[in-house]
Coordinates of N, CA and C and ligand atoms in Angstrom, one line a residue:
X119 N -88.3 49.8 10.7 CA -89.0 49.0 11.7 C -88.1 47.9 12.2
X120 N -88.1 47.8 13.7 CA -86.8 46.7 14.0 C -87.6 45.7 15.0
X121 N -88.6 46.5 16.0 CA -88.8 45.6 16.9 C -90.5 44.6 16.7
X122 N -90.0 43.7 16.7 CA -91.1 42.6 17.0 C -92.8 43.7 17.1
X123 N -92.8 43.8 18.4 CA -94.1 44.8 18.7 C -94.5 45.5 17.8
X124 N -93.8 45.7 16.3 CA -94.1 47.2 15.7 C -95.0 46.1 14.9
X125 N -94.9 44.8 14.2 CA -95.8 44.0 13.3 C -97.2 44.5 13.8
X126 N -97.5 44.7 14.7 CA -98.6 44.4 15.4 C -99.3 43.5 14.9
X127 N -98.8 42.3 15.1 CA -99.4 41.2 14.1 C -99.3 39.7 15.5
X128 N -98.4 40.4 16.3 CA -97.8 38.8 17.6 C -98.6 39.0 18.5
X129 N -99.1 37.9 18.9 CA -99.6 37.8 20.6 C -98.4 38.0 21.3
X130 N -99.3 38.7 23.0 CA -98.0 39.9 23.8 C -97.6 38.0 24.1
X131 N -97.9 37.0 24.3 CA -97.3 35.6 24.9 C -95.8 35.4 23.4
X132 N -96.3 36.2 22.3 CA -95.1 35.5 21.4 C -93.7 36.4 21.7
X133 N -94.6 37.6 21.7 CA -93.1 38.7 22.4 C -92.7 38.9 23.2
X134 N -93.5 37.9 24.3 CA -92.7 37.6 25.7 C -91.5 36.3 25.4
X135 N -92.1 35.6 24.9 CA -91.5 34.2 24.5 C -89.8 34.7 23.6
X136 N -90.4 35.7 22.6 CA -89.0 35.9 21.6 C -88.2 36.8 22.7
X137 N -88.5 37.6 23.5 CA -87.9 38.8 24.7 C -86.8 37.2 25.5
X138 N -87.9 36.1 26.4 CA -86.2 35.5 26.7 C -85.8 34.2 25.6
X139 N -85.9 34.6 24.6 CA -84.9 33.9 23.5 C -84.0 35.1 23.4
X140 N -83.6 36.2 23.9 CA -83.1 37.0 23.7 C -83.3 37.4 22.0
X141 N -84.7 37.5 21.4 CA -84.8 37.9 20.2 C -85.1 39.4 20.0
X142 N -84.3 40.2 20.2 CA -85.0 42.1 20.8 C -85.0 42.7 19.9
X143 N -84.5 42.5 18.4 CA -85.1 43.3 17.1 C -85.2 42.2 16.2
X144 N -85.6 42.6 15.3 CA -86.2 41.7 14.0 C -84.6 41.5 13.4
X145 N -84.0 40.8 12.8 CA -83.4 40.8 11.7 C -83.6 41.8 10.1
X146 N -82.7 41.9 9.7 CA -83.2 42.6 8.4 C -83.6 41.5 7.6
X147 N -84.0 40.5 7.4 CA -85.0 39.5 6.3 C -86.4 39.7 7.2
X148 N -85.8 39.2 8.6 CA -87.2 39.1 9.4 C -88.0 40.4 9.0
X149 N -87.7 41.6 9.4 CA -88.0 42.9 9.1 C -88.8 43.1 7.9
X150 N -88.2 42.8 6.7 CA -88.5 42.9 5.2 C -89.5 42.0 4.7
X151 N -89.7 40.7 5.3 CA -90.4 39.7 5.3 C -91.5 39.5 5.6
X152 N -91.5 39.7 6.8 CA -92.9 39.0 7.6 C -94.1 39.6 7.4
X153 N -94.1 41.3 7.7 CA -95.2 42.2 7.6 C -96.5 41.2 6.2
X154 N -95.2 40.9 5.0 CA -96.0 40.1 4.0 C -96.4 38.7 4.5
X155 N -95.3 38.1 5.2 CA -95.6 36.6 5.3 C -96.9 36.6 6.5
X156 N -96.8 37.5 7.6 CA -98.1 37.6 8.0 C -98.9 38.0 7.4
X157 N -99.5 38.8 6.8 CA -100.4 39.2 6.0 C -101.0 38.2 4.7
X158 N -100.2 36.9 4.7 CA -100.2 35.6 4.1 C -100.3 35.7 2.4
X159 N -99.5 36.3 2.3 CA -98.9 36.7 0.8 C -97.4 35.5 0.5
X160 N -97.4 35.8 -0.6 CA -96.2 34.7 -0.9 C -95.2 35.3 -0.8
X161 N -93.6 34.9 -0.4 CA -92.5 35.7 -0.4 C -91.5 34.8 -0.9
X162 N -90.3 35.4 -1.6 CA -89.2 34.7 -2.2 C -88.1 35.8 -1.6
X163 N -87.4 35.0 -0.6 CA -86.6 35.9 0.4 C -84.9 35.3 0.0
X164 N -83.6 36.1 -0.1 CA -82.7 35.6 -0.3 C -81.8 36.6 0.9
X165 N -81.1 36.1 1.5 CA -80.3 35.8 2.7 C -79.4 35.5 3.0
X166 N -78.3 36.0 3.4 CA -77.0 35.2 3.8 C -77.7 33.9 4.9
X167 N -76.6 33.0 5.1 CA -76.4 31.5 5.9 C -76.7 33.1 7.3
X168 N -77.6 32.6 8.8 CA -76.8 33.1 10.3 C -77.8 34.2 10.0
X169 N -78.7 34.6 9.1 CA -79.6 36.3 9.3 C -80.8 35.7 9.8
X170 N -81.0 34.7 10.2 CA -82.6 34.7 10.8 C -83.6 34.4 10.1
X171 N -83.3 33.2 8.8 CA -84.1 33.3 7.5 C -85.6 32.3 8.4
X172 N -84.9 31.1 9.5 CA -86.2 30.4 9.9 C -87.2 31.0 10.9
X173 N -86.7 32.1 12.0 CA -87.7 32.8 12.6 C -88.5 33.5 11.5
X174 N -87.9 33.8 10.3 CA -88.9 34.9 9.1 C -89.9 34.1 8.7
X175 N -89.9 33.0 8.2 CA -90.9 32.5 8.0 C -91.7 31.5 9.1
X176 N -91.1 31.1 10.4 CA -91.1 30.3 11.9 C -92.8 31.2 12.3
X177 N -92.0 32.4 12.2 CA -93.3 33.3 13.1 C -94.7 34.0 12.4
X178 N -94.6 33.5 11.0 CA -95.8 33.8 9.7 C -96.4 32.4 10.1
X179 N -95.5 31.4 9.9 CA -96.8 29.8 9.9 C -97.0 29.9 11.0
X180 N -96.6 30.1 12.1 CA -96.9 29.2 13.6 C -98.7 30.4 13.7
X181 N -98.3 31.9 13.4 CA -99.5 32.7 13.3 C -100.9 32.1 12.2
X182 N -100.6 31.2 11.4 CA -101.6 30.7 10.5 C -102.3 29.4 11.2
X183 N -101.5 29.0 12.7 CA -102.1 27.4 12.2 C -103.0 27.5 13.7
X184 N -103.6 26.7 13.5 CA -105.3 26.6 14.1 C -105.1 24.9 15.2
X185 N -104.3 25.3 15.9 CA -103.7 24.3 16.9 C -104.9 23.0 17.1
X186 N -106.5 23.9 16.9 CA -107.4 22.8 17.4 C -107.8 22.1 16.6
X187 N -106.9 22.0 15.4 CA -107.4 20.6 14.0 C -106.2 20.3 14.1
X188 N -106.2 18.7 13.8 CA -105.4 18.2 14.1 C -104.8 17.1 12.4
X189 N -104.6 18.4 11.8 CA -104.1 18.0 10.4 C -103.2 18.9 10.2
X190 N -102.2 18.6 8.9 CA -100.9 19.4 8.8 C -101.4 20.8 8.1
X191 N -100.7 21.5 8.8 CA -101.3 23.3 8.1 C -100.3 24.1 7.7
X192 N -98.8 23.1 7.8 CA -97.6 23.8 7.1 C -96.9 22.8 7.0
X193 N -96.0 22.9 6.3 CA -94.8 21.9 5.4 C -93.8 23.1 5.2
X194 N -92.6 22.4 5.7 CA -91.4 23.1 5.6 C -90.4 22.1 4.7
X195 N -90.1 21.9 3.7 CA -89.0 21.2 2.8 C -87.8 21.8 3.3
X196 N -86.8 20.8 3.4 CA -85.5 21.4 3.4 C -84.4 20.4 2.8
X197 N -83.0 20.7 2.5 CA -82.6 19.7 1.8 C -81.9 18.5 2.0
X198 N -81.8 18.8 3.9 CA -80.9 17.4 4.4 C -81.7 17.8 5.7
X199 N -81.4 15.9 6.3 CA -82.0 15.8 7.5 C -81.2 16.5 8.6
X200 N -80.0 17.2 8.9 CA -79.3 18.0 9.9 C -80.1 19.1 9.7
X201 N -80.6 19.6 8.3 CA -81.1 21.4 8.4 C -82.9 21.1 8.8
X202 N -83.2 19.6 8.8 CA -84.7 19.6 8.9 C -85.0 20.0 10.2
X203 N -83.6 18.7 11.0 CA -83.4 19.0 12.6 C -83.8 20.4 12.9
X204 N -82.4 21.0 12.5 CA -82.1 22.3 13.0 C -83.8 23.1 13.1
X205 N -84.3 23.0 11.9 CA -85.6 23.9 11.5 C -86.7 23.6 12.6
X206 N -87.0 22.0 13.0 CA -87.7 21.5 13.6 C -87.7 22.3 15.2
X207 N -86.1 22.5 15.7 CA -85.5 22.8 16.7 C -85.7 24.1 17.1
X208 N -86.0 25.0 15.9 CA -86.0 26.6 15.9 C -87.5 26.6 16.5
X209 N -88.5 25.9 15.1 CA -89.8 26.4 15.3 C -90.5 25.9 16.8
X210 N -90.1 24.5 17.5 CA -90.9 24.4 18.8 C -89.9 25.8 19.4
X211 N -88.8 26.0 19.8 CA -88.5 27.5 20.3 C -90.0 28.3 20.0
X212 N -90.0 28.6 19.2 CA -90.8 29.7 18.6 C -92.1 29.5 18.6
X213 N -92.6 28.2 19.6 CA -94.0 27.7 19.6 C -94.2 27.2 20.9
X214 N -93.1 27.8 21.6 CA -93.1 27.3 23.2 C -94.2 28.0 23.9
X215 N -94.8 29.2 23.5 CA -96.3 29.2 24.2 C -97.2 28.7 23.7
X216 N -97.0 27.7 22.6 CA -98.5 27.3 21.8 C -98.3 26.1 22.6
X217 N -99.3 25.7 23.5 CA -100.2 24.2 23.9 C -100.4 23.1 22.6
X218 N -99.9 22.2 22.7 CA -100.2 21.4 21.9 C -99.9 21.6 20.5
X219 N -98.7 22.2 19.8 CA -98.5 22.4 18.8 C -97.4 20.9 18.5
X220 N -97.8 20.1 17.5 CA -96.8 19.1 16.8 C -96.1 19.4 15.8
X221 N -94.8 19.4 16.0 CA -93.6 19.5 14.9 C -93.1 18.2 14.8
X222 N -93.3 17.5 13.1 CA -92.6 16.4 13.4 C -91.9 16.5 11.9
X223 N -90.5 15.8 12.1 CA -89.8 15.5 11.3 C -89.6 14.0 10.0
X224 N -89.9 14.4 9.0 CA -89.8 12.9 8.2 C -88.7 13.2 7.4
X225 N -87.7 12.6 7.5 CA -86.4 12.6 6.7 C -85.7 11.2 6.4
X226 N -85.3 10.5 5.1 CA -84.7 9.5 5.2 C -83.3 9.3 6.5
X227 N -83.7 8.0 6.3 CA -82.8 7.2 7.7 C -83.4 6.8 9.0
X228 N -84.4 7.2 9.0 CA -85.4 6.4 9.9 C -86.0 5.3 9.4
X229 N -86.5 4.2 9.9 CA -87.2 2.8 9.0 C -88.9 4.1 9.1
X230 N -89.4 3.9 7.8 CA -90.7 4.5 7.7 C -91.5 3.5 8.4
X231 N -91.6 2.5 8.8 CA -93.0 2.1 9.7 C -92.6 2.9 11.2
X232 N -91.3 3.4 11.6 CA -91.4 4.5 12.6 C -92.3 5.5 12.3
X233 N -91.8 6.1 11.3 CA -92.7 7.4 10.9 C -93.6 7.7 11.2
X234 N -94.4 5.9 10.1 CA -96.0 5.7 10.0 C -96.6 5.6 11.3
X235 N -96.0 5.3 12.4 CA -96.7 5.2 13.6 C -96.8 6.6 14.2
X236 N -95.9 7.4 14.2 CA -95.8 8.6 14.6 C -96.6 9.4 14.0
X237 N -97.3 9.1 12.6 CA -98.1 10.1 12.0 C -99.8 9.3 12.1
X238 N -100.4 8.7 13.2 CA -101.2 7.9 12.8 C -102.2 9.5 13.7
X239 N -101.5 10.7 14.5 CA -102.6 11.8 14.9 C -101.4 12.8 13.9
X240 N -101.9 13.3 13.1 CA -101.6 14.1 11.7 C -100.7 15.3 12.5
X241 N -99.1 15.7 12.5 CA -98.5 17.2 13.1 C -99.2 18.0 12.5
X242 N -99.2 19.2 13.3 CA -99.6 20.8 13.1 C -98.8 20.7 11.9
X243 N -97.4 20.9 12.3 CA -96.1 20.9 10.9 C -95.4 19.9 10.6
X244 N -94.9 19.7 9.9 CA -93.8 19.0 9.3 C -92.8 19.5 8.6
X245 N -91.4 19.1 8.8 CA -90.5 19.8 8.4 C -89.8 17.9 7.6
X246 N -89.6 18.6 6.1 CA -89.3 17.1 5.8 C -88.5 17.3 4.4
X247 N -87.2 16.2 4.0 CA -86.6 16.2 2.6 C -87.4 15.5 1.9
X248 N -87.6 16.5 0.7 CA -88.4 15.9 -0.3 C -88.7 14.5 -0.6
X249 N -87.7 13.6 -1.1 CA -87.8 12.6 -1.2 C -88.8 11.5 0.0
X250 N -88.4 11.3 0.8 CA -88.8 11.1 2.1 C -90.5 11.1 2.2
X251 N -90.6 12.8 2.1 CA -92.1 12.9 2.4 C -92.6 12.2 0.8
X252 N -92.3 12.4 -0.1 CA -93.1 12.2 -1.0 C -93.2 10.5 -1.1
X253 N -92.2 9.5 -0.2 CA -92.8 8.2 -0.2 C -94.1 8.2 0.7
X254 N -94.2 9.2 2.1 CA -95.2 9.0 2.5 C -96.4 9.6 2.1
X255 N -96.5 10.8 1.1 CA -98.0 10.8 0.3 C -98.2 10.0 -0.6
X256 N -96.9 9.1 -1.1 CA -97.6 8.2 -2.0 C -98.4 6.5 -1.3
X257 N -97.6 6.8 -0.2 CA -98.6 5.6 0.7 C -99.5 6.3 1.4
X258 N -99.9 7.4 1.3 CA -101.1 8.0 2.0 C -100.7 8.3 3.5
X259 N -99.8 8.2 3.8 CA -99.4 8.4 5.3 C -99.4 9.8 5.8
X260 N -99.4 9.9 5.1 CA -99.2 11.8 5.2 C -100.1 12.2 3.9
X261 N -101.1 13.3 4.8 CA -102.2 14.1 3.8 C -102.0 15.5 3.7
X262 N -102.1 16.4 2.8 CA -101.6 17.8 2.8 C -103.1 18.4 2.3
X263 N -104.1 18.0 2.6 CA -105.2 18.9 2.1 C -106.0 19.9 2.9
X264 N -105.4 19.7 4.1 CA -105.4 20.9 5.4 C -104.1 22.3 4.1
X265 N -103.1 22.3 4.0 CA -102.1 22.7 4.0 C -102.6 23.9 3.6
X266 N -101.4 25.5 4.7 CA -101.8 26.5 4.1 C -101.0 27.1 4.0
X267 N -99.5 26.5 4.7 CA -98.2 27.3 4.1 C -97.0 26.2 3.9
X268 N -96.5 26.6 2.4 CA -95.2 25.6 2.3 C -94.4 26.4 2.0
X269 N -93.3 25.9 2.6 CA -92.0 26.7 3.0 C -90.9 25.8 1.9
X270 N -89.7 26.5 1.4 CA -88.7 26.0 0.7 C -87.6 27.2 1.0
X271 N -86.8 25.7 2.4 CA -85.7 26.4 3.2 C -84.8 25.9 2.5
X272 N -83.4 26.4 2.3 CA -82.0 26.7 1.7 C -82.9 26.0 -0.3
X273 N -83.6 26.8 -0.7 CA -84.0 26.5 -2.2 C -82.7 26.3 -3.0
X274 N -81.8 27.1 -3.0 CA -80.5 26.5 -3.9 C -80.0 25.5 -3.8
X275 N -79.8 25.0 -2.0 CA -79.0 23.3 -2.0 C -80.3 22.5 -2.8
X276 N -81.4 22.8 -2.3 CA -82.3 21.6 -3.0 C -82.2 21.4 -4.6
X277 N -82.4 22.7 -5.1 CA -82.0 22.1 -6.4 C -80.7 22.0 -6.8
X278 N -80.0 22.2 -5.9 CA -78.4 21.7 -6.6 C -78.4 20.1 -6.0
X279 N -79.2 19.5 -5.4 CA -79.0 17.8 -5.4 C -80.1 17.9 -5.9
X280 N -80.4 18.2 -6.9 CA -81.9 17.5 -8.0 C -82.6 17.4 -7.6
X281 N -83.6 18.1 -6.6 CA -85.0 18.0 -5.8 C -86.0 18.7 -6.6
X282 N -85.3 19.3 -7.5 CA -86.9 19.9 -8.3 C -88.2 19.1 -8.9
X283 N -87.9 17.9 -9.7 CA -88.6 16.9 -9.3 C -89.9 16.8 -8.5
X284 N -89.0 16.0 -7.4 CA -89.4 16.0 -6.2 C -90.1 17.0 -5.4
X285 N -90.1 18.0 -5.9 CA -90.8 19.4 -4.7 C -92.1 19.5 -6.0
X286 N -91.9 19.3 -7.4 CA -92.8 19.9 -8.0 C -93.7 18.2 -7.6
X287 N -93.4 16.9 -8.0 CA -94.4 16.3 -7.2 C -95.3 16.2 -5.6
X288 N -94.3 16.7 -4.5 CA -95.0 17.2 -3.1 C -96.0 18.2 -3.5
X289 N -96.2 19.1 -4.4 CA -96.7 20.1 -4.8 C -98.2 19.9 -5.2
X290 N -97.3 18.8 -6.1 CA -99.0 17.8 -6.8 C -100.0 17.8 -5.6
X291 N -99.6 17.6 -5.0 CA -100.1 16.7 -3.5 C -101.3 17.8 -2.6
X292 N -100.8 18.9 -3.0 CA -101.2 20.2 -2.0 C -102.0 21.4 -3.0
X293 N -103.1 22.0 -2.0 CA -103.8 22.7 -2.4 C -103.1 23.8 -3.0
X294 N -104.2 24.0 -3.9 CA -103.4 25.3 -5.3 C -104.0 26.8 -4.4
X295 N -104.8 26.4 -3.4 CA -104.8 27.7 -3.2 C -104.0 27.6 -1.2
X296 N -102.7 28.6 -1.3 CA -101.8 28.2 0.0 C -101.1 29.0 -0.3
X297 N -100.3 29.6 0.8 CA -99.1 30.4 1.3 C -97.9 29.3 0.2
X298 N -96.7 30.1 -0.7 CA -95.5 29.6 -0.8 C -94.9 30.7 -0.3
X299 N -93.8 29.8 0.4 CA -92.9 30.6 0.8 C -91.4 29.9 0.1
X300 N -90.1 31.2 -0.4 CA -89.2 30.4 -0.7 C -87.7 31.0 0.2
X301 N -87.3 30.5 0.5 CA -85.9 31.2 0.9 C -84.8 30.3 0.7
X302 N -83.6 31.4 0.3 CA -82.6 30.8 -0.1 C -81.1 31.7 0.5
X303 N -80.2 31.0 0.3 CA -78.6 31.7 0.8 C -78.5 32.3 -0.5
X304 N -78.8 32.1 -1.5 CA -78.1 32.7 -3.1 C -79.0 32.5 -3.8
X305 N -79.0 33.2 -4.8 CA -80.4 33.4 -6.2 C -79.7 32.8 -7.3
X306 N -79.4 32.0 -7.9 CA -79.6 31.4 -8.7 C -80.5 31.4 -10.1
X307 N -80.0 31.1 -11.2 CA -81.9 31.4 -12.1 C -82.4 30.5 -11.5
X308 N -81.9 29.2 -11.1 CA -82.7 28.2 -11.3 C -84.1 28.5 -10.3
X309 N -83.5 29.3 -9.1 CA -84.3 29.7 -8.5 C -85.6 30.3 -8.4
X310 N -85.1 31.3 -9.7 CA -86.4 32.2 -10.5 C -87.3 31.4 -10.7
X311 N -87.0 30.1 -11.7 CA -87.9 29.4 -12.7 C -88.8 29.0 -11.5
X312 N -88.5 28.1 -10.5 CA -89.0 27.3 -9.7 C -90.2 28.3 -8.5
X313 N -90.0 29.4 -8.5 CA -90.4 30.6 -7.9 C -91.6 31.1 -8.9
X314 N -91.6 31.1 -9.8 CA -92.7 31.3 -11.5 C -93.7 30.3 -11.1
X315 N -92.8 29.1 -11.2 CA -94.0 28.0 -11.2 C -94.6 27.8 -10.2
X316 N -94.4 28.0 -8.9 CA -94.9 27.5 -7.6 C -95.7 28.7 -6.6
X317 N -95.2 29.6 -7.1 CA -95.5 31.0 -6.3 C -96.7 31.9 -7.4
X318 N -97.3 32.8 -6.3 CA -97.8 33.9 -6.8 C -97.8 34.8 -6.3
X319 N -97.4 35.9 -7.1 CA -97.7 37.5 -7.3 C -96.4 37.7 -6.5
X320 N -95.1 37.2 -5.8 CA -94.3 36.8 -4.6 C -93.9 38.3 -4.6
X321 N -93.5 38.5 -3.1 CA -92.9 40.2 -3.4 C -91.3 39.3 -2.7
X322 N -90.5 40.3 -3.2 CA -89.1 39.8 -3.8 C -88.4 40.4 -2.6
X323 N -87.9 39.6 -2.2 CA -86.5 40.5 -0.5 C -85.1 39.8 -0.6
X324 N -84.3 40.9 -0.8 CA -82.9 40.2 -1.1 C -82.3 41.4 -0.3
X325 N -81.7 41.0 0.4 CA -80.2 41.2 1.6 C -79.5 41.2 1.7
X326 N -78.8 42.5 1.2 CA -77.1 42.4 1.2 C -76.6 41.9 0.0
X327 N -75.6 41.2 -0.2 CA -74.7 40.5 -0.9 C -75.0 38.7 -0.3
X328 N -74.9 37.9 -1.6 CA -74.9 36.8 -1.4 C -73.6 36.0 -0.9
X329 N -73.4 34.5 -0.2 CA -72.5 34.2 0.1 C -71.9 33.0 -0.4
Ligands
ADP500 P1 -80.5 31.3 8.5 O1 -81.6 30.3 8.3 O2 -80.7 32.6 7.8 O3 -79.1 30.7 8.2 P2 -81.1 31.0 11.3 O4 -82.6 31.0 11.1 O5 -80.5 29.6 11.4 O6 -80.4 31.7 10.0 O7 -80.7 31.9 12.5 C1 -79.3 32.1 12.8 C2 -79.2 32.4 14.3 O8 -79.8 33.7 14.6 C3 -79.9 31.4 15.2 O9 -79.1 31.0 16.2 C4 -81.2 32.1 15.7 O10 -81.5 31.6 17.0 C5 -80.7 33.5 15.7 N1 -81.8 34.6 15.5 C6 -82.8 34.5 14.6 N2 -83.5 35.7 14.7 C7 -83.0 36.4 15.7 C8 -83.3 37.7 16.2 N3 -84.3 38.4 15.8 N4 -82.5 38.2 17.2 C9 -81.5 37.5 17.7 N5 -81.1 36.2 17.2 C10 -81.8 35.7 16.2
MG501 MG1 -81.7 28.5 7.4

């Protein structure tokens, strides 16, 4: 299965949308992935850097979130504020026919009373480094009890700068019953462990050779 249309899972507005992103087959992660990630199953996906790891899980959340509540219904962690960018940057692409969908970014280096003003009407998503977000659930600034998909983009950089911590307290924060999603450039054990504890029943997609 290559092309988008075969999911039969997208609105014809998302496959017109991916058609001029010039997106005209799936990736092999996207491919391997989504059928599950739409079908709202957990997935632990490993991928070279450049195969399309954020459309794979981009086009499973933007399909879960319910545009007319106006609380967060996905969380994307990632490990530095350039890759939150980037992520933030992919998914409005990928949400350009959704009306009113909010993607906002919380990442150290902003003064947080910016943040806090920016979150006083709650984003659809958030894409945010651990640390960061977890000062704003601990001032309440940010609520995750909407939440129905959490994403964990490049999982190896995170825990190779000590985020496990940190992701297992965001975690605290959010409903036990929700979409995990994990993806990573390389598998690692550490990977496994953190995949045991956070995930369930996860069906397993690995691509190629790591890099
Ligand atoms: P990864 O996270 O695996 O490193 P990205 O999600 O950043 O990869 O995607 C790499 C590039 O591939 C981006 O420029 C993205 O726009 C493009 N891309 C993603 N999916 C497709 C697709 N199905 N067809 C064509 N280009 C795609
Ligand atoms: Mg990526």
């Amino acid at each position: 299965m290559t092309s988008f249309a075969e999911l039969n899972a997208l609105p014809a507005e998302q496959l017109e949308n991916l058609n001029e992103l010039g997106y005209l087959t799936m990736t092999p992660v996207q491919a391997a992935a989504l059928p599950a990630i739409l079908a709202g199953k957990d997935v632990r996906a490993q991928a070279k850097t450049g195969s399309g790891k954020t459309a794979a899980f981009g086009l499973g959340l933007l399909q879960h979130i319910d545009a007319s509540q106006f609380m967060t219904q996905s969380l994307v962690l990632c490990p530095t504020r350039e890759l939150a960018d980037q992520v933030a940057k992919e998914l409005r692409r990928l949400a350009r026919y959704m009306p009113n969908i909010k993607v906002l970014t919380l990442c150290g280096g902003l003064p947080f009373s910016v943040q806090r003003d920016s979150l006083i009407h709650a984003p659809h998503i958030i894409v945010a480094t651990p640390g960061r977000l977890l000062d704003h659930l601990k001032k309440e600034t940010v609520s995750l009890e909407a939440l129905q998909t959490l994403v964990l983009d490049e999982a190896d950089r995170m825990l190779d700068m000590g985020f496990a911590e940190a992701i297992d307290d965001v975690i605290s924060h959010a409903p036990a019953k929700r979409q995990t999603l994990l993806f990573s450039a390389t598998w690692p054990r550490a990977i496994a462990a953190i995949s045991t504890r956070i995930q369930h029943e996860p069906l397993t997609v690995e691509i190629g050779t790591v890099d």
